[in-house]
Tab-separated table of C-alpha atoms in Angstrom:
chain	number	residue	atom	x	y	z
D	8	MET	CA	10.398	-4.074	32.254
D	9	ARG	CA	8.721	-7.161	30.830
D	10	ASN	CA	9.402	-9.350	27.794
D	11	ASP	CA	6.950	-10.059	25.003
D	12	ALA	CA	6.440	-13.541	23.546
D	13	ARG	CA	9.530	-13.105	21.345
D	14	GLY	CA	11.801	-11.900	24.151
D	15	VAL	CA	11.630	-8.178	23.334
D	16	ALA	CA	11.672	-5.910	26.415
D	17	ILE	CA	8.493	-3.873	26.926
D	18	THR	CA	7.999	-1.003	29.387
D	19	ALA	CA	4.605	-1.291	31.077
D	20	GLY	CA	3.176	-0.586	34.498
D	21	ARG	CA	0.786	-3.556	34.560
D	22	ALA	CA	1.254	-7.208	33.658
D	23	GLU	CA	-2.031	-7.121	31.725
D	24	SER	CA	-0.529	-4.595	29.313
D	25	LEU	CA	1.746	-7.271	27.895
D	26	GLN	CA	-1.259	-9.320	26.780
D	27	HIS	CA	-2.787	-6.231	25.195
D	28	TYR	CA	0.523	-5.690	23.390
D	29	GLU	CA	0.482	-9.232	21.997
D	30	THR	CA	-3.135	-8.887	20.908
D	31	ALA	CA	-2.467	-5.569	19.182
D	32	LEU	CA	0.607	-6.967	17.405
D	33	GLN	CA	-1.459	-9.875	16.117
D	34	GLN	CA	-4.142	-7.469	14.905
D	35	PHE	CA	-1.558	-5.203	13.256
D	36	GLN	CA	-0.021	-8.091	11.333
D	37	SER	CA	-3.177	-10.039	10.491
D	38	TYR	CA	-5.514	-7.084	9.774
D	39	VAL	CA	-8.112	-8.910	11.857
D	40	GLY	CA	-9.405	-6.751	14.691
D	41	ASP	CA	-8.608	-3.182	15.704
D	42	PRO	CA	-5.155	-2.675	17.256
D	43	ILE	CA	-5.910	0.962	18.092
D	44	ALA	CA	-8.986	0.021	20.133
D	45	THR	CA	-6.945	-2.648	21.912
D	46	LEU	CA	-4.167	-0.186	22.704
D	47	ASP	CA	-6.567	2.537	23.827
D	48	ALA	CA	-8.137	0.135	26.315
D	49	ALA	CA	-4.702	-0.839	27.611
D	50	LEU	CA	-3.440	2.744	27.877
D	51	GLU	CA	-6.520	3.830	29.773
D	52	GLN	CA	-5.617	1.294	32.447
D	53	ASP	CA	-1.842	1.738	32.175
D	54	PRO	CA	-0.614	5.202	31.103
D	55	GLU	CA	2.979	4.035	31.784
D	56	PHE	CA	2.727	1.545	28.915
D	57	VAL	CA	5.488	3.115	26.799
D	58	SER	CA	5.475	0.488	24.057
D	59	GLY	CA	1.700	0.856	23.852
D	60	HIS	CA	2.034	4.571	23.111
D	61	LEU	CA	4.707	3.814	20.517
D	62	MET	CA	2.734	1.075	18.827
D	63	LYS	CA	-0.291	3.338	18.582
D	64	ALA	CA	1.864	6.028	16.963
D	65	LEU	CA	3.399	3.651	14.438
D	66	VAL	CA	0.191	1.810	13.526
D	67	LEU	CA	-1.566	5.114	12.875
D	68	PHE	CA	1.323	6.447	10.830
D	69	THR	CA	1.352	3.417	8.550
D	70	LEU	CA	-2.143	4.342	7.351
D	71	GLY	CA	-0.390	7.010	5.271
D	72	GLU	CA	-2.735	9.921	5.930
D	73	ARG	CA	-2.126	13.452	7.184
D	74	LYS	CA	-5.179	13.340	9.454
D	75	PHE	CA	-3.327	10.901	11.694
D	76	VAL	CA	-0.310	13.172	12.203
D	77	ALA	CA	-1.819	14.904	15.259
D	78	PRO	CA	-2.741	11.673	17.100
D	79	VAL	CA	0.660	10.211	16.206
D	80	GLN	CA	2.290	13.284	17.743
D	81	ALA	CA	0.114	12.928	20.854
D	82	SER	CA	1.161	9.295	21.275
D	83	LEU	CA	4.807	10.231	20.780
D	84	ASP	CA	4.490	12.982	23.391
D	85	ALA	CA	3.021	10.486	25.851
D	86	ALA	CA	5.878	8.056	25.236
D	87	GLN	CA	8.559	10.752	25.487
D	88	ALA	CA	7.112	11.991	28.769
D	89	ARG	CA	8.025	8.564	30.134
D	90	SER	CA	11.376	8.226	28.365
D	91	ALA	CA	13.283	7.983	31.650
D	92	LYS	CA	11.611	4.621	32.221
D	93	ALA	CA	11.966	3.473	28.611
D	94	SER	CA	14.426	0.969	27.184
D	95	ASP	CA	17.062	1.909	24.614
D	96	ARG	CA	14.916	0.164	22.000
D	97	GLU	CA	11.884	2.236	22.915
D	98	ARG	CA	13.900	5.445	22.796
D	99	MET	CA	15.112	4.499	19.316
D	100	LEU	CA	11.508	3.906	18.269
D	101	MET	CA	10.676	7.377	19.596
D	102	GLY	CA	13.370	8.693	17.277
D	103	ALA	CA	11.848	6.819	14.338
D	104	VAL	CA	8.438	8.355	15.046
D	105	ARG	CA	9.983	11.834	15.215
D	106	GLU	CA	11.663	11.241	11.861
D	107	LEU	CA	8.444	9.998	10.286
D	108	LEU	CA	6.595	13.071	11.519
D	109	ALA	CA	9.347	15.261	10.050
D	110	ASN	CA	8.763	13.520	6.681
D	111	ASP	CA	12.251	12.027	6.878
D	112	TRP	CA	10.947	8.610	5.896
D	113	HIS	CA	14.282	7.280	4.623
D	114	VAL	CA	16.029	8.228	7.866
D	115	ALA	CA	13.216	6.723	9.935
D	116	CYS	CA	13.522	3.439	8.071
D	117	ARG	CA	17.245	3.331	8.800
D	118	THR	CA	16.467	3.924	12.473
D	119	LEU	CA	13.995	1.043	12.436
D	120	ASP	CA	16.696	-1.153	10.948
D	121	ARG	CA	19.089	-0.187	13.731
D	122	VAL	CA	16.451	-1.361	16.192
D	123	LEU	CA	16.318	-4.692	14.367
D	124	ILE	CA	20.088	-5.160	14.624
D	125	ASP	CA	19.776	-5.676	18.374
D	126	HIS	CA	16.146	-6.843	18.398
D	127	PRO	CA	15.600	-8.935	15.244
D	128	ARG	CA	12.336	-10.280	16.631
D	129	ASP	CA	10.856	-6.836	17.195
D	130	VAL	CA	7.608	-7.262	15.267
D	131	LEU	CA	6.648	-3.605	15.675
D	132	ALA	CA	9.875	-2.323	14.104
D	133	LEU	CA	9.791	-4.957	11.364
D	134	GLN	CA	6.149	-4.534	10.360
D	135	THR	CA	6.404	-0.739	10.385
D	136	GLY	CA	9.600	-0.817	8.355
D	137	HIS	CA	8.051	-3.188	5.823
D	138	LEU	CA	5.036	-0.953	5.263
D	139	MET	CA	7.164	2.181	5.037
D	140	ASP	CA	9.439	0.452	2.516
D	141	PHE	CA	6.317	-0.126	0.430
D	142	TYR	CA	5.197	3.492	0.732
D	143	ARG	CA	8.690	4.639	-0.262
D	144	GLY	CA	8.840	2.299	-3.253
D	145	ASP	CA	11.979	0.697	-1.810
D	146	ALA	CA	11.596	-2.827	-3.185
D	147	LEU	CA	15.167	-3.728	-2.215
D	148	ASN	CA	14.537	-3.195	1.481
D	149	LEU	CA	10.994	-4.509	1.231
D	150	ARG	CA	12.830	-7.788	0.705
D	151	ASN	CA	16.166	-7.294	2.449
D	152	ARG	CA	14.834	-5.838	5.699
D	153	VAL	CA	13.125	-9.186	6.256
D	154	ILE	CA	16.069	-11.245	4.994
D	155	ARG	CA	18.337	-9.623	7.576
D	156	VAL	CA	16.234	-10.859	10.495
D	157	LEU	CA	15.059	-14.226	9.117
D	158	PRO	CA	17.835	-16.283	10.780
D	159	HIS	CA	16.297	-15.332	14.134
D	160	TRP	CA	12.837	-16.650	13.247
D	161	ASP	CA	11.344	-20.129	12.942
D	162	ALA	CA	8.005	-21.846	13.397
D	163	SER	CA	8.379	-21.829	17.179
D	164	VAL	CA	8.312	-18.002	17.292
D	165	PRO	CA	4.861	-16.350	17.438
D	166	GLY	CA	4.118	-14.419	14.260
D	167	TYR	CA	6.432	-16.467	12.034
D	168	SER	CA	3.901	-16.770	9.198
D	169	TYR	CA	3.618	-12.992	8.934
D	170	VAL	CA	7.383	-12.650	8.603
D	171	LEU	CA	7.352	-15.221	5.798
D	172	GLY	CA	4.494	-13.312	4.167
D	173	MET	CA	6.485	-10.080	4.300
D	174	HIS	CA	9.480	-11.869	2.823
D	175	ALA	CA	7.268	-13.246	0.042
D	176	PHE	CA	5.986	-9.813	-0.903
D	177	GLY	CA	9.494	-8.368	-0.933
D	178	LEU	CA	10.669	-11.191	-3.181
D	179	GLU	CA	7.751	-10.576	-5.541
D	180	GLU	CA	8.500	-6.854	-5.841
D	181	MET	CA	12.112	-7.780	-6.644
D	182	ASN	CA	10.785	-9.980	-9.483
D	183	GLN	CA	11.797	-13.236	-7.797
D	184	TYR	CA	8.466	-14.818	-8.565
D	185	PRO	CA	9.078	-18.556	-7.939
D	186	GLN	CA	10.774	-17.865	-4.607
D	187	ALA	CA	8.028	-15.419	-3.621
D	188	GLU	CA	5.264	-17.911	-4.270
D	189	GLN	CA	7.114	-20.645	-2.423
D	190	GLU	CA	7.559	-18.399	0.612
D	191	ALA	CA	3.911	-17.309	0.551
D	192	ARG	CA	2.775	-20.919	0.498
D	193	ARG	CA	5.093	-21.691	3.430
D	194	ALA	CA	3.501	-18.854	5.374
D	195	LEU	CA	0.024	-20.182	4.664
D	196	GLU	CA	0.992	-23.634	5.880
D	197	VAL	CA	1.659	-22.002	9.252
D	198	GLU	CA	-1.340	-19.617	9.217
D	199	PRO	CA	-3.965	-20.142	6.479
D	200	ARG	CA	-5.660	-16.826	7.342
D	201	ASP	CA	-2.545	-14.758	6.651
D	202	GLY	CA	-4.073	-12.268	4.208
D	203	TRP	CA	-0.702	-10.667	3.453
D	204	ALA	CA	0.749	-14.013	2.343
D	205	VAL	CA	-2.341	-14.687	0.206
D	206	HIS	CA	-1.767	-11.228	-1.251
D	207	ALA	CA	1.913	-11.910	-1.994
D	208	ALA	CA	1.123	-15.065	-3.980
D	209	THR	CA	-1.679	-13.180	-5.742
D	210	HIS	CA	0.841	-10.584	-6.909
D	211	VAL	CA	2.982	-13.353	-8.376
D	212	MET	CA	0.051	-14.727	-10.362
D	213	GLU	CA	-0.906	-11.225	-11.514
D	214	MET	CA	2.602	-10.476	-12.734
D	215	GLN	CA	2.927	-13.849	-14.472
D	216	GLY	CA	-0.423	-13.516	-16.218
D	217	ARG	CA	-1.808	-16.631	-14.526
D	218	ILE	CA	-5.361	-15.326	-14.694
D	219	PRO	CA	-7.495	-18.494	-14.258
D	220	GLU	CA	-5.163	-19.723	-11.515
D	221	GLY	CA	-5.293	-16.354	-9.771
D	222	ILE	CA	-9.079	-16.402	-9.790
D	223	GLU	CA	-9.105	-19.928	-8.379
D	224	TRP	CA	-6.472	-18.978	-5.789
D	225	LEU	CA	-8.518	-16.147	-4.337
D	226	GLU	CA	-11.966	-17.670	-4.809
D	227	SER	CA	-11.007	-20.944	-3.125
D	228	ARG	CA	-9.458	-19.114	-0.162
D	229	ARG	CA	-12.208	-16.565	0.383
D	230	SER	CA	-13.037	-17.933	3.825
D	231	ASP	CA	-9.414	-17.338	4.863
D	232	TRP	CA	-8.789	-13.773	3.674
D	233	ALA	CA	-12.203	-12.120	3.388
D	234	PRO	CA	-14.173	-12.362	6.676
D	235	ASP	CA	-13.563	-9.591	9.215
D	236	ASN	CA	-10.275	-8.596	7.606
D	237	GLY	CA	-9.344	-4.944	7.245
D	238	PHE	CA	-7.167	-5.761	4.238
D	239	ALA	CA	-9.865	-7.726	2.390
D	240	PHE	CA	-10.829	-4.806	0.149
D	241	HIS	CA	-7.378	-4.976	-1.447
D	242	ASN	CA	-7.560	-8.706	-2.111
D	243	TRP	CA	-11.039	-8.129	-3.595
D	244	TRP	CA	-9.338	-5.545	-5.821
D	245	HIS	CA	-6.839	-8.145	-6.993
D	246	LEU	CA	-9.622	-10.608	-7.729
D	247	ALA	CA	-11.379	-7.909	-9.750
D	248	LEU	CA	-8.158	-7.320	-11.731
D	249	PHE	CA	-8.059	-10.973	-12.727
D	250	TYR	CA	-11.642	-10.826	-13.957
D	251	LEU	CA	-10.905	-7.529	-15.712
D	252	ASP	CA	-8.038	-9.080	-17.628
D	253	ASP	CA	-10.527	-11.770	-18.657
D	254	ALA	CA	-12.947	-9.041	-19.882
D	255	ARG	CA	-15.642	-10.190	-17.461
D	256	TYR	CA	-16.799	-6.650	-16.789
D	257	ASP	CA	-20.100	-7.490	-15.086
D	258	LYS	CA	-18.191	-9.619	-12.581
D	259	VAL	CA	-15.687	-6.807	-12.001
D	260	LEU	CA	-18.484	-4.349	-11.231
D	261	GLU	CA	-20.127	-6.883	-8.929
D	262	LEU	CA	-16.874	-7.297	-7.000
D	263	TYR	CA	-16.432	-3.542	-6.890
D	264	ASP	CA	-19.902	-3.085	-5.387
D	265	THR	CA	-19.684	-5.950	-2.892
D	266	GLY	CA	-16.002	-6.163	-1.977
D	267	VAL	CA	-13.711	-3.396	-3.194
D	268	HIS	CA	-15.902	-0.451	-2.201
D	269	PRO	CA	-19.297	-1.569	-0.911
D	270	GLU	CA	-19.808	1.583	1.157
D	271	PRO	CA	-18.152	4.963	1.758
D	272	SER	CA	-14.811	4.614	3.493
D	273	PRO	CA	-12.791	7.112	5.529
D	274	ILE	CA	-9.623	5.141	4.733
D	275	LEU	CA	-7.702	6.463	1.738
D	276	LEU	CA	-6.220	3.066	0.923
D	277	SER	CA	-9.751	1.975	0.041
D	278	LEU	CA	-10.316	5.043	-2.140
D	279	VAL	CA	-7.017	4.380	-3.913
D	280	ASP	CA	-8.089	0.871	-4.909
D	281	ALA	CA	-11.558	2.021	-5.927
D	282	SER	CA	-10.177	4.823	-8.108
D	283	ALA	CA	-7.563	2.605	-9.726
D	284	LEU	CA	-10.088	-0.088	-10.631
D	285	LEU	CA	-12.596	2.383	-12.042
D	286	TRP	CA	-9.887	4.082	-14.128
D	287	ARG	CA	-8.902	0.742	-15.634
D	288	LEU	CA	-12.553	0.063	-16.458
D	289	THR	CA	-12.746	3.504	-18.065
D	290	LEU	CA	-9.783	2.624	-20.285
D	291	GLU	CA	-11.769	-0.415	-21.402
D	292	GLY	CA	-14.826	1.720	-22.158
D	293	VAL	CA	-17.044	0.144	-19.497
D	294	ASP	CA	-20.144	2.052	-18.357
D	295	LEU	CA	-19.610	2.795	-14.657
D	296	GLY	CA	-22.897	4.476	-13.897
D	297	LYS	CA	-22.382	6.909	-11.003
D	298	ARG	CA	-19.568	4.971	-9.360
D	299	PHE	CA	-16.761	7.377	-10.230
D	300	GLU	CA	-18.893	10.354	-9.184
D	301	THR	CA	-19.409	8.721	-5.791
D	302	ILE	CA	-15.671	8.157	-5.355
D	303	ALA	CA	-14.952	11.735	-6.425
D	304	ASP	CA	-17.354	12.898	-3.708
D	305	GLU	CA	-15.428	10.877	-1.139
D	306	TRP	CA	-12.100	12.291	-2.306
D	307	GLU	CA	-13.494	15.823	-2.125
D	308	ALA	CA	-14.413	15.257	1.510
D	309	GLN	CA	-10.734	14.432	2.186
D	310	LEU	CA	-9.067	17.264	0.263
D	311	GLU	CA	-8.802	19.751	3.110
D	312	ASN	CA	-6.699	17.341	5.157
D	313	GLU	CA	-4.989	15.170	2.594
D	314	ALA	CA	-4.222	17.018	-0.643
D	315	GLY	CA	-0.481	17.468	-1.085
D	316	TYR	CA	0.539	15.014	1.627
D	317	TYR	CA	1.356	11.727	-0.132
D	318	ALA	CA	1.661	11.954	-3.907
D	319	PHE	CA	0.533	8.373	-4.521
D	320	ASN	CA	-2.811	9.219	-2.917
D	321	ASP	CA	-2.973	12.536	-4.780
D	322	LEU	CA	-2.623	10.743	-8.108
D	323	HIS	CA	-5.588	8.516	-7.319
D	324	ALA	CA	-7.703	11.492	-6.293
D	325	ALA	CA	-6.741	13.035	-9.638
D	326	LEU	CA	-7.976	9.920	-11.454
D	327	ALA	CA	-11.437	10.436	-9.984
D	328	PHE	CA	-11.558	14.192	-10.518
D	329	SER	CA	-10.256	13.918	-14.087
D	330	ALA	CA	-12.676	11.151	-15.005
D	331	CYS	CA	-15.587	13.198	-13.639
D	332	GLY	CA	-14.475	16.532	-15.085
D	333	ARG	CA	-14.153	18.150	-11.664
D	334	GLN	CA	-11.613	20.764	-12.643
D	335	ARG	CA	-11.895	22.825	-9.466
D	336	SER	CA	-11.121	19.840	-7.249
D	337	LEU	CA	-8.309	18.765	-9.545
D	338	ALA	CA	-6.860	22.273	-9.352
D	339	ARG	CA	-6.868	22.039	-5.542
D	340	VAL	CA	-4.889	18.813	-5.701
D	341	LYS	CA	-2.391	20.307	-8.150
D	342	GLU	CA	-1.950	23.446	-6.058
D	343	ALA	CA	-1.376	21.407	-2.905
D	344	MET	CA	1.152	19.196	-4.681
D	345	THR	CA	3.024	22.216	-6.028
D	346	HIS	CA	3.232	23.642	-2.518
D	347	ALA	CA	4.455	20.297	-1.147
D	348	ALA	CA	7.047	19.961	-3.908
D	349	ALA	CA	8.814	23.117	-2.732
D	350	GLY	CA	10.087	21.270	0.343
D	351	THR	CA	13.294	19.287	0.700
D	352	HIS	CA	11.979	16.149	2.410
D	353	VAL	CA	11.043	12.750	0.990
D	354	LEU	CA	7.395	13.575	0.352
D	355	ALA	CA	8.373	16.744	-1.509
D	356	GLY	CA	10.546	14.705	-3.843
D	357	MET	CA	7.723	12.249	-4.481
D	358	ALA	CA	5.422	15.093	-5.503
D	359	ARG	CA	8.028	16.958	-7.543
D	360	GLU	CA	9.618	14.059	-9.423
D	361	VAL	CA	6.655	11.729	-9.919
D	362	GLY	CA	3.287	12.949	-8.685
D	363	ILE	CA	2.984	16.306	-10.446
D	364	PRO	CA	3.926	15.092	-13.944
D	365	LEU	CA	1.694	12.029	-13.633
D	366	VAL	CA	-1.289	14.118	-12.551
D	367	ALA	CA	-0.640	16.365	-15.554
D	368	GLY	CA	-0.651	13.299	-17.778
D	369	ILE	CA	-3.900	11.980	-16.329
D	370	GLU	CA	-5.535	15.391	-16.735
D	371	ALA	CA	-4.401	15.601	-20.358
D	372	PHE	CA	-5.671	12.095	-21.068
D	373	SER	CA	-9.103	12.892	-19.634
D	374	LYS	CA	-9.263	15.960	-21.913
D	375	GLU	CA	-8.376	13.775	-24.918
D	376	LYS	CA	-5.028	15.540	-25.287
D	377	TYR	CA	-3.283	12.256	-25.816
D	378	ARG	CA	0.047	13.588	-27.085
D	379	GLU	CA	0.340	15.739	-23.974
D	380	ALA	CA	-0.520	12.731	-21.838
D	381	ILE	CA	2.261	10.715	-23.454
D	382	GLU	CA	4.767	13.542	-22.996
D	383	ALA	CA	3.915	13.796	-19.300
D	384	ILE	CA	3.713	10.102	-18.399
D	385	GLU	CA	6.480	8.618	-20.546
D	386	PRO	CA	9.532	10.210	-18.832
D	387	VAL	CA	8.230	9.449	-15.341
D	388	ARG	CA	6.841	5.955	-15.697
D	389	ASP	CA	10.202	4.238	-15.175
D	390	ILE	CA	10.873	6.110	-11.924
D	391	ALA	CA	7.325	5.923	-10.590
D	392	ASN	CA	8.425	3.455	-7.913
D	393	ARG	CA	9.818	6.517	-6.121
D	394	PHE	CA	6.342	7.430	-4.904
D	395	GLY	CA	5.427	3.956	-3.735
D	396	GLY	CA	2.990	1.296	-4.794
D	397	SER	CA	3.549	-2.115	-6.328
D	398	HIS	CA	4.247	-3.339	-9.848
D	399	ALA	CA	0.580	-4.279	-10.150
D	400	GLN	CA	-0.597	-0.847	-9.028
D	401	ARG	CA	1.804	1.060	-11.270
D	402	ASP	CA	0.735	-1.024	-14.286
D	403	LEU	CA	-2.060	1.542	-14.519
D	404	LEU	CA	0.511	4.005	-15.853
D	405	THR	CA	1.641	1.670	-18.619
D	406	LEU	CA	-1.949	0.876	-19.577
D	407	THR	CA	-2.776	4.586	-19.739
D	408	LEU	CA	0.338	5.307	-21.800
D	409	ILE	CA	-0.487	2.548	-24.289
D	410	GLU	CA	-4.095	3.698	-24.531
D	411	ALA	CA	-2.972	7.291	-25.124
D	412	ALA	CA	-0.677	6.090	-27.907
D	413	LEU	CA	-3.471	4.119	-29.551
D	414	ARG	CA	-5.954	6.975	-29.327
D	415	SER	CA	-3.439	9.436	-30.775
D	416	GLY	CA	-2.748	7.146	-33.718
D	417	ASP	CA	0.793	6.395	-32.560
D	418	ARG	CA	0.592	2.662	-33.102
D	419	ALA	CA	4.369	2.242	-33.183
D	420	ARG	CA	4.658	3.643	-29.669
D	421	ALA	CA	1.806	1.448	-28.488
D	422	ARG	CA	3.539	-1.641	-29.910
D	423	HIS	CA	6.800	-0.493	-28.298
D	424	TYR	CA	5.326	-0.605	-24.790
D	425	LEU	CA	3.158	-3.628	-25.485
D	426	ALA	CA	6.334	-5.560	-26.297
D	427	GLU	CA	7.669	-4.671	-22.868
D	428	ARG	CA	4.416	-5.491	-21.111
D	429	ARG	CA	4.164	-8.846	-22.891
D	430	VAL	CA	7.419	-9.896	-21.237
D	431	LEU	CA	6.827	-8.312	-17.834
D	432	LYS	CA	3.180	-9.375	-17.544
D	433	SER	CA	3.260	-12.546	-19.688
D	434	PRO	CA	1.782	-13.130	-23.146
D	435	ALA	CA	-1.137	-14.820	-21.363
D	436	SER	CA	-2.656	-11.443	-20.458
D	437	ARG	CA	-5.893	-11.134	-22.423
D	438	TRP	CA	-5.950	-7.382	-21.840
D	439	GLY	CA	-2.575	-7.201	-23.523
D	440	ALA	CA	-3.951	-9.256	-26.403
D	441	ARG	CA	-6.900	-6.879	-26.778
D	442	LEU	CA	-4.532	-3.926	-26.958
D	443	GLU	CA	-2.253	-5.698	-29.431
D	444	ALA	CA	-5.211	-6.361	-31.702
D	445	ARG	CA	-5.740	-2.587	-31.916
D	446	ALA	CA	-2.071	-1.812	-32.493
């Protein structure tokens, strides 16, 4: 048994494995580098590296895709085969992986929190829990999970900036915008290249309608968050949203082509951002060329594995298929979601309560059945956090609802939701002003 740089016990057969563990943790938190490649190299040399097997399982799971279930299971099996040598903490992490694989995400997140009770500096448990809180739409624990361990962290502990960045994002999703921005800036004083902290402050500016400041924030820090960063596509997406609010459509398309989705991606998180940005541009009547067709092609290549797994992803596939009129592919998504919704686990509830009605609303909107779109989206919009995503991401639903109201001639309903959005997103939003001018 060896201790990592924060004093957490790690089971490994070789001293070198501890350095690999630290490197992989840094890569996991910073999005710079490939933690899986680092862990694979370590495990090849040290099959007894229990925490290495567990980290590989958890990092892969947090990508949120069904195709990683089999390799996650393989890593869990390798860890469990060595459970006699494992620490109590590692055995609890094995339990969390089992619960995640069983789609018991809420239970798994409670298990991760029990790990943090005794090991508040366990970066692996904390980072995994934070990401799973996001996927579950649990804004309370997105913030509070970090708050509960913060007394055990300070600038002398490796990885402190990333903990502050997580705290900042949790504060933002709980609408504590001044505190969130302050915490993000503190994180960046420690580590200027902390892309998650940059992202947290960006969310604050997005939600407060600080469009010019948001553009300056991201543009001036490009050299910190963009180079060689696996999360950069999402910060490019945020930059594009600022320009979109400002009606600078040519700039948005340029950012889409060079930053958000410059090439085909096997990672669904990238397809989600691409689809969401293109849908917003469609609402604004912007000519997209073949961009949505290309994204629909990429989603179709993923359907066999991914349809019906995570409803948030399914919705974004439906955006592409609906926009392109691909009814057969859309039907496959709907069928898979219906099958998933018959279950009793967390993912079934996401599909049943949120995903299926929202997909129906998007389909109706694309067919110009705007009353049907309103009837499908309106009852679900206020509980859409249940299938994950952020305030900024779910704003797409409000924008679609308002646009459906305007196109159906229901100006009173459009004004009703614009009044809400004006407060939640600030009167400074130029997109909001454009919609109000039509209402």
